[in-house]
Short mmCIF file of C-alpha atoms in Angstrom, two decimals:
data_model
loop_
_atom_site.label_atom_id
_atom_site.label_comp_id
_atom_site.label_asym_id
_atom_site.label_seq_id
_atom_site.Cartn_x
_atom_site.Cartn_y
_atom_site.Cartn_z
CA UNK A 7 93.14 82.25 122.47
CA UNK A 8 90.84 82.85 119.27
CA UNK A 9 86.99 82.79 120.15
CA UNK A 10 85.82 79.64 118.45
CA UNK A 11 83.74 81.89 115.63
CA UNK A 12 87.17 82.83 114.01
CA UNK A 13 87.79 78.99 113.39
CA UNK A 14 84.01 78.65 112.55
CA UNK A 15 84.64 81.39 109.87
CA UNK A 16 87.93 79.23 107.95
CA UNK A 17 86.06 76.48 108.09
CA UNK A 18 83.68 78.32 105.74
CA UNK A 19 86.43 79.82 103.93
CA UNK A 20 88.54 76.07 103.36
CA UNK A 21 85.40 74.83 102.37
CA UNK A 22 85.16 77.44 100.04
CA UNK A 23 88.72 76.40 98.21
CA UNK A 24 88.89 72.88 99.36
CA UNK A 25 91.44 71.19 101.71
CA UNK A 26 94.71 71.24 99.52
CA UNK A 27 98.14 73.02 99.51
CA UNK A 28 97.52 75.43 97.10
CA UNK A 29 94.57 76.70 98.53
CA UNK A 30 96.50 78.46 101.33
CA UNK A 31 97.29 81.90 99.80
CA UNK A 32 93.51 82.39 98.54
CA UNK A 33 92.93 81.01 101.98
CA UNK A 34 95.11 83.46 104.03
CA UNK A 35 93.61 86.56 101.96
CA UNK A 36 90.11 85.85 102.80
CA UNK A 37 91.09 85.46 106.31
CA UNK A 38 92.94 88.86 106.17
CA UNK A 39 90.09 90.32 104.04
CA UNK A 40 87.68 89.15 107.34
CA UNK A 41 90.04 90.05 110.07
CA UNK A 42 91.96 93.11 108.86
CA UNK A 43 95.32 91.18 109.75
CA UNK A 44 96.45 87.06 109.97
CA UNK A 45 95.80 85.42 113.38
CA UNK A 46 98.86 83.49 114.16
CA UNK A 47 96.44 80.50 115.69
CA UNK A 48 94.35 80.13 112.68
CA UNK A 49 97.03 80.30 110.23
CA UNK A 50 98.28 77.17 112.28
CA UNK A 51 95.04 75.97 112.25
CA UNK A 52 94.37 76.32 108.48
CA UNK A 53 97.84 74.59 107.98
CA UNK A 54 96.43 71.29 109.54
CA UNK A 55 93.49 71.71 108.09
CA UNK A 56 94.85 71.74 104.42
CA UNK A 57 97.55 69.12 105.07
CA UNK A 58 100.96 71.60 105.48
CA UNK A 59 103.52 72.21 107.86
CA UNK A 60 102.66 75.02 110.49
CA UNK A 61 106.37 76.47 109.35
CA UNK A 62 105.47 76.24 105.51
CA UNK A 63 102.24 78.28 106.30
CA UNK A 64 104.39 80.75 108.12
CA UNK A 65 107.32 80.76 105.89
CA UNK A 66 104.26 82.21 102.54
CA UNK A 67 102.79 84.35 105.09
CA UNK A 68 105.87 86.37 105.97
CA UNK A 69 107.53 86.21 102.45
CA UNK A 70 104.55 88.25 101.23
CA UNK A 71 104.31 91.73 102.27
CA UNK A 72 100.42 91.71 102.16
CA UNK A 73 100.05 89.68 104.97
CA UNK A 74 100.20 90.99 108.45
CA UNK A 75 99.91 89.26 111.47
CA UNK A 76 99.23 93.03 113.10
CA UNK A 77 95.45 94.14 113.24
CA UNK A 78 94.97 97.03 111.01
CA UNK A 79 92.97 99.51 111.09
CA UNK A 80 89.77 100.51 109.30
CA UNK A 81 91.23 102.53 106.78
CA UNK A 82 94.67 101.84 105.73
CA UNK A 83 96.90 104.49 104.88
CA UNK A 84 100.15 103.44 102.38
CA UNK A 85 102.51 106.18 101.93
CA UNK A 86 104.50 105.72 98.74
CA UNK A 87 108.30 105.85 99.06
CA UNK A 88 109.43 105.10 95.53
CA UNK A 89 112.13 107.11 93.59
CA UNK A 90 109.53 109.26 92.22
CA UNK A 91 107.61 109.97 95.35
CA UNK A 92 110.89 110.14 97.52
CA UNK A 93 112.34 113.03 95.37
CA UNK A 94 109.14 114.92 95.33
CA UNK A 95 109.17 114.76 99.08
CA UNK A 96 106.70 111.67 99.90
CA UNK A 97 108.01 111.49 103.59
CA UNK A 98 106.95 114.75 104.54
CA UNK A 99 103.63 113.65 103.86
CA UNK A 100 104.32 110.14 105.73
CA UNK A 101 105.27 112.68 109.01
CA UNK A 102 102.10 114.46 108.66
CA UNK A 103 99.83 111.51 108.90
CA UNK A 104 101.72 110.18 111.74
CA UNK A 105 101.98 113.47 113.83
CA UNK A 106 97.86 114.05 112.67
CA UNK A 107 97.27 110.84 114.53
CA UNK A 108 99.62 110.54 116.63
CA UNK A 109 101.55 107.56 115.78
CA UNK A 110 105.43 107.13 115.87
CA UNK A 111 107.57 104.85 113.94
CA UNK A 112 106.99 101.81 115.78
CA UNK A 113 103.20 102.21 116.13
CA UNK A 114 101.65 102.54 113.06
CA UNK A 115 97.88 101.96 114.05
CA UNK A 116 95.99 104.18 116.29
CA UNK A 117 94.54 102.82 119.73
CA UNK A 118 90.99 103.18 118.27
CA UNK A 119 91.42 100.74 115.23
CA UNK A 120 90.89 103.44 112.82
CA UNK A 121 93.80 104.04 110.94
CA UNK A 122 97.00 102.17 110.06
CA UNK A 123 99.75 104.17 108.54
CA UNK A 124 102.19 102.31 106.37
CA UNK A 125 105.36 102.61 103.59
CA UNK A 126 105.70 100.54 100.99
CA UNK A 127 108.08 100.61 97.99
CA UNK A 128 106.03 101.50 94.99
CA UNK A 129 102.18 102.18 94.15
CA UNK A 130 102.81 102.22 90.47
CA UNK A 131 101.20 105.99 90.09
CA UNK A 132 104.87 107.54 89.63
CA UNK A 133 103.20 110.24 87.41
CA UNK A 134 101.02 111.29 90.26
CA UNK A 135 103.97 111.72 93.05
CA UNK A 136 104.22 111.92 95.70
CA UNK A 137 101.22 109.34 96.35
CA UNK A 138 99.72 107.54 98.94
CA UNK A 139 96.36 105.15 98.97
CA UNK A 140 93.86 104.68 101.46
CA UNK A 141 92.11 101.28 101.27
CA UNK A 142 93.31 100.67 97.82
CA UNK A 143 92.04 104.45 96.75
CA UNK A 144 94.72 106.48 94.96
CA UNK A 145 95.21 109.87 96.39
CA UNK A 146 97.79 111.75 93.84
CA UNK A 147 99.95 114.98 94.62
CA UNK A 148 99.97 114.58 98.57
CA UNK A 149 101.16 117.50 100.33
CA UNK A 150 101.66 117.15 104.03
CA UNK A 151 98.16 120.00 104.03
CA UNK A 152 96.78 117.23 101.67
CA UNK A 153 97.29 114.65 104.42
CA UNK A 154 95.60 116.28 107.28
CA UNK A 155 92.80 117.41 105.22
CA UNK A 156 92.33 113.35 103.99
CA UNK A 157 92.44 112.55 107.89
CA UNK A 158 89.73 115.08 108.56
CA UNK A 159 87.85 113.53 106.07
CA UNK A 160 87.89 110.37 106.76
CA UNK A 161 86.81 111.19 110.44
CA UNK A 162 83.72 112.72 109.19
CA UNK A 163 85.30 116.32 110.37
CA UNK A 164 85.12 118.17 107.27
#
């Protein structure tokens, strides 16, 4: 069960976009924005809120890739795996951040909430493969030395 200040918090943010249907996407981002992932409890709770079906507020959620009902970790680590990336050996550099921080395929965010390690199908920086973005940031021409470096860095160990 949610501690009452995450339902204090979409109060503020419904308020912000009023109590209608087509305020749930800006809705859920804010939320996500807040919380680094989707509470499945206060999506249901928004849904009431703004007047839609629990299962229509899940059924947007999961359609959209950006959502995650997963926390995630502080910095967020997508690993491009796009034609462009894939030939100029992207995954490499996917193994490197997962063996740097221990992670496997199933877990991709560390114990501590720090990092979240993820592959997604294009980051629209094809000229720059093999790419990867932390928090939005565009790191171009990852090597899997480039990766464990970034890691370092972002740790404060280098």
């Amino acid at each position: 069960m949610l501690d009452q200040s995450y339902y204090q918090v979409a109060d503020k943010i419904i308020e912000r976009y009023g109590k209608k249907a087509s305020a749930l996407i800006p809705i859920m981002q804010d939320i996500q924005e807040e919380y680094r992932y989707l509470p499945g409890e206060l999506l249901t709770y928004v849904a009431g809120q703004i007047g839609i079906t629990e299962a229509k507020a899940f059924s947007v959620a999961t359609f959209y890739e950006n959502f995650s009902f997963e926390p995630k970790g502080k910095y967020v680590i997508k690993v491009c795996d796009g034609t462009a990336c894939h030939v100029r050996k992207s995954m490499p550099v996917k193994e490197a951040f997962l063996k740097e921080l221990e992670l496997t395929g199933s877990k991709h965010t560390t114990d501590d909430m720090l990092f979240t390690v993820e592959t997604v199908s294009c980051l629209g920086a094809c000229g720059l493969a093999p790419t990867c973005t932390v928090n939005d940031e565009v790191h171009p021409k990852m090597t899997p030395e480039k990766a464990v470096e970034l890691i370092h860095e972002l740790r404060g160990e280098g």
